[in-house]
Short mmCIF file of C-alpha atoms in Angstrom, two decimals:
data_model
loop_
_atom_site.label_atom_id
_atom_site.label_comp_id
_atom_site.label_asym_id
_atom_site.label_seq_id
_atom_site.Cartn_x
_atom_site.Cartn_y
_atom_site.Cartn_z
CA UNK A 1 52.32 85.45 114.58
CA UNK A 2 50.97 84.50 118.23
CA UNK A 3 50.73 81.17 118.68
CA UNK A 4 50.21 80.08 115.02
CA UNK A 5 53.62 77.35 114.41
CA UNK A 6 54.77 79.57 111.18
CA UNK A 7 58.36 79.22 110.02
CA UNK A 8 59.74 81.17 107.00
CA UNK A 9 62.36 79.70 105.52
CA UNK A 10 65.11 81.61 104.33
CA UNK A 11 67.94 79.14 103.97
CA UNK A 12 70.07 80.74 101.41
CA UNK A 13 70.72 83.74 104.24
CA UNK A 14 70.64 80.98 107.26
CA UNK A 15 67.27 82.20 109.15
CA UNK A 16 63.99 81.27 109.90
CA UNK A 17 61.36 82.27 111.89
CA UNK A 18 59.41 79.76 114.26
CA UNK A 19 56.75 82.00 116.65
CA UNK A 20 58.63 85.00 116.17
CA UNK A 21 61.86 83.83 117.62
CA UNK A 22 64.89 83.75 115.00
CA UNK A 23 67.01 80.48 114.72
CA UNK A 24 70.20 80.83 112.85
CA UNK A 25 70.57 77.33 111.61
CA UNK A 26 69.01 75.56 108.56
CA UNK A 27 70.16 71.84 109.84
CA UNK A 28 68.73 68.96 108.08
CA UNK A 29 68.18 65.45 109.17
CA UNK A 30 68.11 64.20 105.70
CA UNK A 31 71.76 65.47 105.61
CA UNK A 32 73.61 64.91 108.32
CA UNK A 33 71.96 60.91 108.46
CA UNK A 34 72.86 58.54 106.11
CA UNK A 35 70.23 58.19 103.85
CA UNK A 36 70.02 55.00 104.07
CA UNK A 37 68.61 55.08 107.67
CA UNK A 38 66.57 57.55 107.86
CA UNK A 39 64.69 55.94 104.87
CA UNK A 40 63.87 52.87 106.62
CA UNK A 41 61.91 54.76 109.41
CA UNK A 42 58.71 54.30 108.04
CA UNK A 43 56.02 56.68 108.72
CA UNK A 44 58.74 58.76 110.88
CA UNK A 45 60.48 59.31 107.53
CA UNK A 46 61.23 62.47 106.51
CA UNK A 47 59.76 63.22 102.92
CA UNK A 48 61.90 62.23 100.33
CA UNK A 49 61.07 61.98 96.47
CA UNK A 50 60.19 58.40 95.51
CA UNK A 51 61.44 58.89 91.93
CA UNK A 52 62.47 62.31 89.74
CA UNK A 53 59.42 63.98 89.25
CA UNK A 54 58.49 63.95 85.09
CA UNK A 55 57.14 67.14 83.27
CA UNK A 56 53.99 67.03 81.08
CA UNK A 57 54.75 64.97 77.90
CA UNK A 58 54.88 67.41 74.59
CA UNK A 59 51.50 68.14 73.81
CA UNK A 60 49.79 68.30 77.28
CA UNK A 61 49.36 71.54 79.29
CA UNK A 62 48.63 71.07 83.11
CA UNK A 63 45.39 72.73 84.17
CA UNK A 64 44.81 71.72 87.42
CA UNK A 65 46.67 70.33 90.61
CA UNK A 66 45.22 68.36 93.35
CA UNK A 67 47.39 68.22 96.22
CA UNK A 68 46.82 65.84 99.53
CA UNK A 69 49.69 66.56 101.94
CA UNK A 70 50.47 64.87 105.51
CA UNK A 71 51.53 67.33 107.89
CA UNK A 72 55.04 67.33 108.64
CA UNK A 73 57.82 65.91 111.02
CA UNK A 74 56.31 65.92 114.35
CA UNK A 75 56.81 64.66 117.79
CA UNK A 76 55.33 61.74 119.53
CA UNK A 77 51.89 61.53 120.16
CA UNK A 78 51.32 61.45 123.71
CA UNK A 79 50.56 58.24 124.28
CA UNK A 80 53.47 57.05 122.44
CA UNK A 81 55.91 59.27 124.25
CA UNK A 82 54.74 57.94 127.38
CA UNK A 83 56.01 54.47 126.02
CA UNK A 84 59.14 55.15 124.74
CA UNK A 85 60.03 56.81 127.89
CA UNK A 86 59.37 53.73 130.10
CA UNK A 87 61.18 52.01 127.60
CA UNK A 88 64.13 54.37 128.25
CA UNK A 89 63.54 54.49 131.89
CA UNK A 90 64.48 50.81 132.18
CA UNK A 91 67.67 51.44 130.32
CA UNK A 92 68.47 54.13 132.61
CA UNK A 93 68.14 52.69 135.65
CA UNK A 94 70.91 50.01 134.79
CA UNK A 95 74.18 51.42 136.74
CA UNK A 96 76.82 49.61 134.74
CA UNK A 97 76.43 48.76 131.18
CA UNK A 98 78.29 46.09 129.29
CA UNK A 99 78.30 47.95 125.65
CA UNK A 100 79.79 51.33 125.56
CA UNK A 101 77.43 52.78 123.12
CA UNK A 102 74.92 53.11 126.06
CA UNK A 103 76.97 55.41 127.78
CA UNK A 104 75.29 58.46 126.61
CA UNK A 105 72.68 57.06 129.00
CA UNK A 106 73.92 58.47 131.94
CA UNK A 107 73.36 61.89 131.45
CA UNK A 108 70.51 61.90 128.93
CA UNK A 109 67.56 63.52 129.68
CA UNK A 110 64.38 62.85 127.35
CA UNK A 111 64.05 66.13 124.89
CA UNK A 112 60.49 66.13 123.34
CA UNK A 113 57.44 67.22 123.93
CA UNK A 114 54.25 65.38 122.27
CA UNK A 115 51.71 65.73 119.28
CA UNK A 116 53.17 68.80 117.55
CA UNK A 117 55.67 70.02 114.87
CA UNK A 118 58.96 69.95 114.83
CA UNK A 119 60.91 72.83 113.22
CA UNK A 120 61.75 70.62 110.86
CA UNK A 121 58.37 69.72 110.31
CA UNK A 122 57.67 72.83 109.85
CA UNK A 123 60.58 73.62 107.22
CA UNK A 124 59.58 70.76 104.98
CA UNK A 125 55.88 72.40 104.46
CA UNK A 126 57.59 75.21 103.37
CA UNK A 127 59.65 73.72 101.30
CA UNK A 128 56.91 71.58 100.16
CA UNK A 129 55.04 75.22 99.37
CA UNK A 130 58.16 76.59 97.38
CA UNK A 131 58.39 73.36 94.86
CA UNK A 132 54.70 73.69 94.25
CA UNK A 133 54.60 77.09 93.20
CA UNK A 134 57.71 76.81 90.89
CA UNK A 135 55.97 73.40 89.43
CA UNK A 136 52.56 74.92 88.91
CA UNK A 137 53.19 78.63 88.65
CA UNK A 138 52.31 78.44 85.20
CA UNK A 139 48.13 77.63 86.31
CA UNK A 140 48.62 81.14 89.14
CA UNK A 141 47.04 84.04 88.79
CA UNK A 142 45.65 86.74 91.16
CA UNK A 143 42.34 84.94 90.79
CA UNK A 144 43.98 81.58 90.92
CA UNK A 145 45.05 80.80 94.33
CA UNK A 146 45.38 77.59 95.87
CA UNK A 147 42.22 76.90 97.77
CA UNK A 148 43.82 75.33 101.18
CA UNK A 149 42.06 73.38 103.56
CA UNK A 150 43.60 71.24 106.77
CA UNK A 151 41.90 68.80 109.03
CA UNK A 152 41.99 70.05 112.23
CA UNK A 153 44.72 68.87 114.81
CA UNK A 154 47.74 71.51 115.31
CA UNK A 155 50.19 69.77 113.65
CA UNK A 156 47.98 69.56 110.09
CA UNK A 157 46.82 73.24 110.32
CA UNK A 158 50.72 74.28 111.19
CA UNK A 159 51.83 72.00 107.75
CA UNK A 160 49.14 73.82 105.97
CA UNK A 161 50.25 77.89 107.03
CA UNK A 162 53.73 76.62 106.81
CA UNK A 163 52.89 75.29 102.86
CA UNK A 164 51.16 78.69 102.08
CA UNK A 165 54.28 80.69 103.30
CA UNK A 166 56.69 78.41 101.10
CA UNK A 167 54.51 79.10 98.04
CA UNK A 168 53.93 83.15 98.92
CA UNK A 169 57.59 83.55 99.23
CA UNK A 170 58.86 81.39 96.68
CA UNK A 171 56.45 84.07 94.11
CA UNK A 172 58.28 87.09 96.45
CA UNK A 173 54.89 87.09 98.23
CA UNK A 174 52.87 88.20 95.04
CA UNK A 175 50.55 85.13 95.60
CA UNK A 176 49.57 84.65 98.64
CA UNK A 177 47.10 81.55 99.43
CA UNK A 178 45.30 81.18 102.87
CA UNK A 179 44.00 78.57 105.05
CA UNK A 180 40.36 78.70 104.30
CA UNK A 181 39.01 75.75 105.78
CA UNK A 182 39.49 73.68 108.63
CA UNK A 183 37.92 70.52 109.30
CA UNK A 184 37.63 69.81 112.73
CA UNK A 185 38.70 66.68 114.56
CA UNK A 186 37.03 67.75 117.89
CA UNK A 187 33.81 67.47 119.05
CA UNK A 188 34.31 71.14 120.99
CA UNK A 189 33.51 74.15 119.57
CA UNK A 190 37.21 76.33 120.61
CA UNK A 191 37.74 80.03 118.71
CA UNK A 192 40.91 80.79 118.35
CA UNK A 193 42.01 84.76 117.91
CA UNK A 194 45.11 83.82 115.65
CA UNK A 195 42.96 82.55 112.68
CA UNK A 196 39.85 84.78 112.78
CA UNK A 197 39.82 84.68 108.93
CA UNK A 198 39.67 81.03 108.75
CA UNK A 199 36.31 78.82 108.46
CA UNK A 200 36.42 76.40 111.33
CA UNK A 201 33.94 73.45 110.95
CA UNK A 202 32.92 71.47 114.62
CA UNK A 203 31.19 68.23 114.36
CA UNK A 204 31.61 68.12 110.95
CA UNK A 205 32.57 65.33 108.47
CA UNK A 206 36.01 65.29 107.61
CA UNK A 207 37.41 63.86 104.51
CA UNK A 208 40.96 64.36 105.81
CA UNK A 209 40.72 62.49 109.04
CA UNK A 210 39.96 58.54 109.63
CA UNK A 211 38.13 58.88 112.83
CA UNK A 212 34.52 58.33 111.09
CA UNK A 213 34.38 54.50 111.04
CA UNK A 214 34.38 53.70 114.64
CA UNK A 215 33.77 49.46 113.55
CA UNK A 216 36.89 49.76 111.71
CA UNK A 217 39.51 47.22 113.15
CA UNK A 218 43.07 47.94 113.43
CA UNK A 219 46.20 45.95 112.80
CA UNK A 220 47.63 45.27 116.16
CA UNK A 221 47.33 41.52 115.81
CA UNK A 222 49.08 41.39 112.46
CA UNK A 223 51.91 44.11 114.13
CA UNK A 224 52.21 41.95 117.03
CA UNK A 225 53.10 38.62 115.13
CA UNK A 226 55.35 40.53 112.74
CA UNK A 227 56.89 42.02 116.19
CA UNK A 228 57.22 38.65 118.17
CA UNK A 229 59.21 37.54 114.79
CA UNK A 230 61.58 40.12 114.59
CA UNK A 231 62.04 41.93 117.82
CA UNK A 232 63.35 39.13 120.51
CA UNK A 233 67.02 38.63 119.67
CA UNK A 234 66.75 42.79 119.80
CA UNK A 235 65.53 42.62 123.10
CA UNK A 236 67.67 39.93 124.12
CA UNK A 237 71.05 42.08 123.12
CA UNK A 238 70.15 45.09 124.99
CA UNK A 239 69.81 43.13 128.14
CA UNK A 240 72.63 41.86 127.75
CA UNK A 241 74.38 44.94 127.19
CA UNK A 242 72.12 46.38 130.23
CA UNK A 243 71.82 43.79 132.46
CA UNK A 244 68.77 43.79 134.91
CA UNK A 245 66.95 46.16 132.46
CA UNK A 246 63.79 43.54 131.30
CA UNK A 247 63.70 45.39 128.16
CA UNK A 248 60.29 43.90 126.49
CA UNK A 249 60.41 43.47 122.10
CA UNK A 250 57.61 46.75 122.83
CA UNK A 251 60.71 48.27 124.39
CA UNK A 252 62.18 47.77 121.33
CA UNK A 253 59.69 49.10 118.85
CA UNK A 254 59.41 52.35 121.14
CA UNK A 255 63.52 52.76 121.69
CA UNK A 256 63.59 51.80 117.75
CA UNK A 257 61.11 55.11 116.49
CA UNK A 258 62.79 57.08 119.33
CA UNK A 259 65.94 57.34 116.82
CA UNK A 260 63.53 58.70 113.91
CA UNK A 261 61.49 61.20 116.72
CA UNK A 262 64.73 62.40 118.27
CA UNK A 263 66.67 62.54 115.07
CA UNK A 264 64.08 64.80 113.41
CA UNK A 265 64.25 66.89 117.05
CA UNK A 266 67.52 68.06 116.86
CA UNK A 267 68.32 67.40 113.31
CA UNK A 268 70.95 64.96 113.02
CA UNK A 269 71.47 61.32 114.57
CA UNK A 270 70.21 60.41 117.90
CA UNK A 271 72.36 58.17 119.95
CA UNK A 272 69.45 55.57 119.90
CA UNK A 273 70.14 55.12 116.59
CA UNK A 274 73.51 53.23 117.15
CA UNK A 275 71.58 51.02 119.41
CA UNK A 276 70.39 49.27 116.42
CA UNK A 277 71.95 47.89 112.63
CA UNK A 278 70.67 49.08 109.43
CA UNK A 279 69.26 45.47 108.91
CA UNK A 280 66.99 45.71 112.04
CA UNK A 281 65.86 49.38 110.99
CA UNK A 282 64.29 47.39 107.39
CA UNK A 283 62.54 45.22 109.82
CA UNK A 284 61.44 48.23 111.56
CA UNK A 285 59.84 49.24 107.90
CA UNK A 286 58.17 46.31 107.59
CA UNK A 287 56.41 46.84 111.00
CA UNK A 288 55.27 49.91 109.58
CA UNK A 289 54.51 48.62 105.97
CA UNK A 290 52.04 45.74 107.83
CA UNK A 291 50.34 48.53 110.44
CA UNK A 292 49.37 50.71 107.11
CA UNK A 293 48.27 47.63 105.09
CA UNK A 294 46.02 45.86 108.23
CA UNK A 295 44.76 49.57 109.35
CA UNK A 296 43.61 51.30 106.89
CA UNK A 297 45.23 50.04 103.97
CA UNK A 298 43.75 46.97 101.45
CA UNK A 299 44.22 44.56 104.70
CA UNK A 300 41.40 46.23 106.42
CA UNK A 301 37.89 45.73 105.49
CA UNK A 302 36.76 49.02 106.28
CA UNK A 303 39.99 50.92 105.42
CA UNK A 304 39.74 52.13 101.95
CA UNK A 305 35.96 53.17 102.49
CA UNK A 306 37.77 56.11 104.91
CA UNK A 307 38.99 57.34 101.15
CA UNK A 308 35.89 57.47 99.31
CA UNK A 309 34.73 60.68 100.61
CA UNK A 310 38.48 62.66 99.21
CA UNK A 311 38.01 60.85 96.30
CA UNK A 312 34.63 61.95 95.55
CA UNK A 313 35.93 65.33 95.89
CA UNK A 314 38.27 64.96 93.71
CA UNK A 315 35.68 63.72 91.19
CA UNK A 316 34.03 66.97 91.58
CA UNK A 317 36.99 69.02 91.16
CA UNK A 318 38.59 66.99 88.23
CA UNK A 319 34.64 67.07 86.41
CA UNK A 320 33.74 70.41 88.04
CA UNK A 321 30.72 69.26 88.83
CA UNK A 322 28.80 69.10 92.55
CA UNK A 323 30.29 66.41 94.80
CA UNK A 324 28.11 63.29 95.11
CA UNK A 325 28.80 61.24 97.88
CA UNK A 326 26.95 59.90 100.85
CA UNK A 327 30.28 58.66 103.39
CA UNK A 328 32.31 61.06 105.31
CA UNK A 329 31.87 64.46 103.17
CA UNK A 330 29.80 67.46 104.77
CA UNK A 331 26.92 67.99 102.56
CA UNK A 332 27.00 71.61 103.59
CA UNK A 333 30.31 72.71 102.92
CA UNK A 334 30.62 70.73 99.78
CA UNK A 335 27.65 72.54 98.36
CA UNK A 336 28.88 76.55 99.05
CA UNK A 337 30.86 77.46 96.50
CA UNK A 338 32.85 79.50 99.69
CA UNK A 339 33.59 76.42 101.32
CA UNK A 340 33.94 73.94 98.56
CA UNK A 341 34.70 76.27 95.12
CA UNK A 342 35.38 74.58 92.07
CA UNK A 343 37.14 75.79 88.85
CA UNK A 344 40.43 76.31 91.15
CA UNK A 345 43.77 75.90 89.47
CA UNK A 346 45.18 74.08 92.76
CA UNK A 347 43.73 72.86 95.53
CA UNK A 348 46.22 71.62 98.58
CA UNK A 349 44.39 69.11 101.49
CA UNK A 350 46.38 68.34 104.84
CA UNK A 351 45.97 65.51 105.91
CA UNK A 352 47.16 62.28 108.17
CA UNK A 353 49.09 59.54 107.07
CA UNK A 354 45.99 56.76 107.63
CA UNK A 355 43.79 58.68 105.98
CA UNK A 356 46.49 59.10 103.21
CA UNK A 357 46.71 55.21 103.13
CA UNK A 358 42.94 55.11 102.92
CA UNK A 359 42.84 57.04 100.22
CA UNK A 360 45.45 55.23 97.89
CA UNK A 361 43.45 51.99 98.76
CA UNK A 362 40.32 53.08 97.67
CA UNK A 363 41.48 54.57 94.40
CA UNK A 364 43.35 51.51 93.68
CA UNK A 365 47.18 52.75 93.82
CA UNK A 366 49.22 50.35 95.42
CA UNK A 367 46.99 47.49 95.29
CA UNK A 368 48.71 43.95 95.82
CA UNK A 369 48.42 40.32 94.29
CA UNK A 370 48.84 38.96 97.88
CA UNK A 371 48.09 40.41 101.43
CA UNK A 372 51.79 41.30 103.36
CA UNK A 373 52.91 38.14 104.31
CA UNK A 374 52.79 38.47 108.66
CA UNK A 375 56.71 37.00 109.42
CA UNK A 376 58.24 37.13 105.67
CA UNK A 377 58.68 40.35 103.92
CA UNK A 378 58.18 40.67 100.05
CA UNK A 379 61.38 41.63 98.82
CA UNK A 380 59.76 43.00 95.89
CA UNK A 381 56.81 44.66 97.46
CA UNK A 382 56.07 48.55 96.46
CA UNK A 383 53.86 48.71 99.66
CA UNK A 384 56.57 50.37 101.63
CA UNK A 385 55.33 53.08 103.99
CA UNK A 386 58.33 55.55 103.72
CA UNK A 387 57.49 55.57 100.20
CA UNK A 388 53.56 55.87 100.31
CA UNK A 389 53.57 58.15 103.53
CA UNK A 390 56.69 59.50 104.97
CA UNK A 391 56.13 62.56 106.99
CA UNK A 392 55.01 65.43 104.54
CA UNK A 393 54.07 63.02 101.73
CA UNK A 394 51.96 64.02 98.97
CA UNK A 395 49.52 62.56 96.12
CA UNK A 396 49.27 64.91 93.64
CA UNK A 397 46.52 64.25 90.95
CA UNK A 398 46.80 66.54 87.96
CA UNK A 399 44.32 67.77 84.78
CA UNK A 400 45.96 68.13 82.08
CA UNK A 401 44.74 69.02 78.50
CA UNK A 402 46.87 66.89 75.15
CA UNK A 403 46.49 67.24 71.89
CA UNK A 404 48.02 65.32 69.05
CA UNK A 405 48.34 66.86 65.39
CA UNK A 406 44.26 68.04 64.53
CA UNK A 407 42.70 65.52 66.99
CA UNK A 408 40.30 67.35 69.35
CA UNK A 409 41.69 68.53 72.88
CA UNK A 410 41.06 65.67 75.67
CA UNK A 411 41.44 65.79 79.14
CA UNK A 412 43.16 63.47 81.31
CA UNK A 413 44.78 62.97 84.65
CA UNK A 414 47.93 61.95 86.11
CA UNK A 415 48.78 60.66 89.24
CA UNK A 416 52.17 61.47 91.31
CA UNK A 417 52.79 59.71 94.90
CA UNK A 418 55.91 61.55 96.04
CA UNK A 419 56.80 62.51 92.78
CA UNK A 420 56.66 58.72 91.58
CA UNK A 421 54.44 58.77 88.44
CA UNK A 422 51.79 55.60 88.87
CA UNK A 423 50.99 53.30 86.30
CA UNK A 424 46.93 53.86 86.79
CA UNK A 425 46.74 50.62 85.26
CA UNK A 426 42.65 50.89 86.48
CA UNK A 427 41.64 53.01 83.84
CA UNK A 428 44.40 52.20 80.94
CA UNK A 429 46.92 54.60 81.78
CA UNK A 430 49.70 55.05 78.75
CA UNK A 431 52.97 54.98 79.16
CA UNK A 432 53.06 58.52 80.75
CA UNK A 433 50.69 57.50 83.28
CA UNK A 434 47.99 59.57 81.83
CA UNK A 435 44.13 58.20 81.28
CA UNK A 436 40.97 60.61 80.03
CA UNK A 437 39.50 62.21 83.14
CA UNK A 438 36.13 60.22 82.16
CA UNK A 439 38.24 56.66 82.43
CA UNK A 440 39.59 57.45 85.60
CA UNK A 441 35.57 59.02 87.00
CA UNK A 442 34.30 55.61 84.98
CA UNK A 443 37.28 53.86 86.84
CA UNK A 444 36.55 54.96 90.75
CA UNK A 445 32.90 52.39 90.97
CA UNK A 446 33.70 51.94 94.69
CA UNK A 447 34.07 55.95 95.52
CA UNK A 448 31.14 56.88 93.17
CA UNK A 449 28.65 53.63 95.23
CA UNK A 450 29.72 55.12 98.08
CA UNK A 451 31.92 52.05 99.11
CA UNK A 452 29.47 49.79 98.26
CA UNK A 453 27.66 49.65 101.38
CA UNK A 454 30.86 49.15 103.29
CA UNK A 455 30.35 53.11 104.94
CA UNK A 456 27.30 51.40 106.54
CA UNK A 457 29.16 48.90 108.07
CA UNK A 458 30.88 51.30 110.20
CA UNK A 459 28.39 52.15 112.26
CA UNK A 460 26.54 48.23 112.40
#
C-alpha cells in the first residue's frame, strides 16, 4: 500500500497489516491498563463507549448516519515531544535516585516519533469501521456507500482509510467505501502517487479543521492557573525522589501525558505511569476538561463559531437540501454534487478533537450552567474530555423515520456522542432523545446566522 498507514485487522487469526509489514500481535492498551487510568487521560484516551449504545425505539427505521470521527491514537506532536523529552532529560541526568520506581531511567531511551498514528491508532479506525457497518448495514447498498471525507494532516487521512477497511471487511469486502475528499490543512499544493483517486482540496475551507479563526484565543491562562493549583506538590516529589533534577509543574504535565503517548506506543503501561497516583491522573483530566472548554469549547468566544460550518452541512444532509452557510465551508465543493452529494445513507468526517469540541458547542451538546471553575473541579460536571473526545471519538447524528398506529411518517434525528444518547433538550427531545428533523434545523439559529456575526470577528 506504499506509504498510505493502512492496517487490516484480523484479530480473530492474530495479524494485521501496517505498510505491508505483518505484526503478529493484536495487544491492546485498553486491556492490559486498568481502566481506570487510562480513562483519566483526557484527550490521549483511547476511545471507549460513554454509555451502551441504544437501538431505534419500535416504530423508527434509521435512514441516515452522520458520522464525525477524530483520527486515532497518535504520537506527540512535535512540539510536544520536544517537551516531554526535556522533561525526561532532567530526570535522566540525576545519577542516584531516592525512589526505586525511577530506576527504569537508567537505561530508557525515548521510543516515539511525532505527529502520526500509532498502530493502535490505526486498529481502533478499523474497528471503528467494523461497528459501523454491522450498526448501519441495514441503510448499504451497492449504491449506498459511505461518502468519506478527512481533513488533511496524515494522521486524519490514515483514521479515515483505516475506517473504510474496517467497514469493507467487516461486509467480506462486498462494500467497499473510499476516501473521496480531502480537505487540506496546508497552504502547499503536494500530489501524492498513493491516493491518485482521491480529491485533494489546497487553500480551501475546511469544516474539519479549527485553523480558520486566527483572533480566536486559546486557554493557556485558564490551563496555567488550573496547573499552578495542582501540579507543585507533583513537582516537588519527583525532586525529591531525583534530587538536583529542577523538575518544573510543565515537567509534570509533559512526564504526566508521556504515560498515555507511550502507553498507546507499545500497548500496555509505560513506566511513567507509576510515577504518578490515580488521584493526580483525575487532575490531569481536569487540565484537559479546562483546555477544551477555554479553547474551543463554550469558554471561548470564538470557539463554537469553528462548528457552524459542519453543522450547516449537516443541515443540508439531514434536509437534503444545498448547504447555506457563509463561515468556514467551500462554496465550491459544497455545491458539486461529486464533492458534496446528498441523498447518502452515511456519511463519515475525520476530524480533530478541537474542532470536535467546536462543534458540540455550537450545536448546544454539552452546554453548562456555569463556566469550569479554574482551581475546583465540578464533581458533577459531564464536560469531561475523555468522554466528549478521546482519541477516535465520534458524534453520530442519525435520520430516522417513526410512525405510531395511522399517524403520518415523521422524521427526526438522534444524537449519539460515543454511543451516549443526548438529551437534545434544544429542540424538545423525548425520552429517546429523538426531535423532528425541522425542530432540530429550527433549533441550530446560531449555525443557520452564520454565528451571528461572531465568524467576522475572526478576522477583526
Amino acid at each position: 500500500m506504499g506509504n498510505i498507514f493502512l492496517l487490516s485487522v484480523l484479530c480473530t487469526i492474530g495479524i494485521y497489516i501496517i505498510s505491508g509489514a505483518a505484526v503478529t500481535s493484536c495487544g491492546d492498551v485498553t486491556t492490559n491498563v486498568p481502566k481506570e487510568l487510562w480513562t483519566n487521560w483526557a484527550m490521549y484516551s483511547p476511545y471507549f463507549a460513554a454509555d451502551k449504545y441504544e437501538s431505534a425505539p419500535n416504530g423508527c427505521q434509521i435512514t441516515q448516519a452522520n458520522i464525525l470521527q477524530r483520527h486515532g491514537a497518535r504520537y506527540p506532536t512535535a512540539s510536544a515531544g520536544e517537551r516531554i523529552m526535556a522533561a525526561v532529560a532532567k530526570l535522566a541526568a540525576v545519577q542516584n535516585y531516592t525512589d526505586s520506581s525511577l530506576d527504569f531511567l537508567k537505561n530508557y531511551t525515548y521510543p516515539l516519533s511525532s505527529d502520526l498514528l500509532v498502530p493502535f491508532g490505526a486498529a481502533q479506525s478499523f474497528s471503528a469501521g467494523q461497528e459501523h457497518f454491522e450498526r448501519y448495514k441495514s441503510i448499504v447498498s451497492e449504491d449506498q456507500l459511505p461518502f468519506v471525507r478527512a481533513s488533511g494532516s496524515d494522521r486524519v487521512i490514515h483514521s479515515a482509510t483505516n475506517w473504510t477497511a474496517g467497514f469493507s471487511h467487516a461486509s467480506n469486502h462486498v462494500y467497499n467505501p473510499s476516501l473521496s475528499v480531502i480537505l487540506s490543512e496546508s497552504d502547499f499544493v503536494r500530489k501524492d502517487r498513493h491516493l491518485i483517486d482521491v480529491l485533494i482540496f489546497f487553500q480551501a475551507n475546511n469544516t474539519l479543521d479549527d485553523n480558520m479563526c486566527p483572533d480566536a484565543g486559546n486557554s493557556d491562562e485558564q490551563t496555567g492557573t488550573w496547573l499552578a493549583t495542582y501540579a507543585p506538590p507533583i513537582a516537588a516529589r519527583l525532586n525529591e525522589q531525583a534530587p538536583g533534577a529542577n523538575v518544573s509543574i510543565s515537567d509534570v504535565y509533559n512526564l504526566m501525558t508521556l504515560c498515555a503517548f507511550e502507553s498507546v506506543f507499545i500497548n500496555r503501561g509505560s513506566a511513567f505511569c507509576n510515577l504518578f497516583t490515580q488521584a493526580e491522573f483525575e487532575e490531569l483530566e481536569y487540565y484537559g476538561d479546562l483546555d477544551k472548554y477555554y479553547n474551543t469549547g463554550y469558554g471561548q468566544e470564538l470557539g463554537p463559531v469553528q462548528g457552524v460550518g459542519y453543522i450547516n452541512e449537516l443541515i443540508a444532509r439531514l434536509t437534503d437540501e444545498p448547504v447555506s452557510d457563509n463561515t468556514q465551508t467551500n462554496h465550491t465543493l459544497d455545491a458539486s454534487p461529486e464533492t458534496f452529494p446528498l441523498g447518502r445513507a452515511i456519511y463519515a468526517d475525520f476530524s480533530h478533537d478541537n474542532q470536535m469540541i467546536a462543534i458540540y458547542a455550537a450545536m448546544g451538546l454539552f452546554r453548562q450552567v456555569t463556566a469550569l471553575n479554574l482551581t475546583s473541579p465540578d464533581t458533577t460536571r459531564n464536560w469531561i474530555t475523555s468522554r466528549l473526545v478521546p482519541f477516535s471519538a465520534r458524534m453520530i447524528t442519525e435520520k430516522l423515520i417513526c410512525t405510531s398506529g395511522n399517524v403520518n411518517q415523521t422524521e427526526y434525528v438522534r444524537i449519539f456522542v460515543n454511543d451516549a444518547l443526548q438529551p437534545l433538550e434544544f429542540c424538545g427531545g423525548d425520552q429517546h432523545g429523538l426531535c423532528t428533523v425541522d425542530a432540530f434545523v429550527t433549533s441550530q439559529t446560531y449555525a443557520r446566522n452564520n454565528g451571528n456575526g461572531d465568524f467576522e470577528k475572526c478576522f477583526a
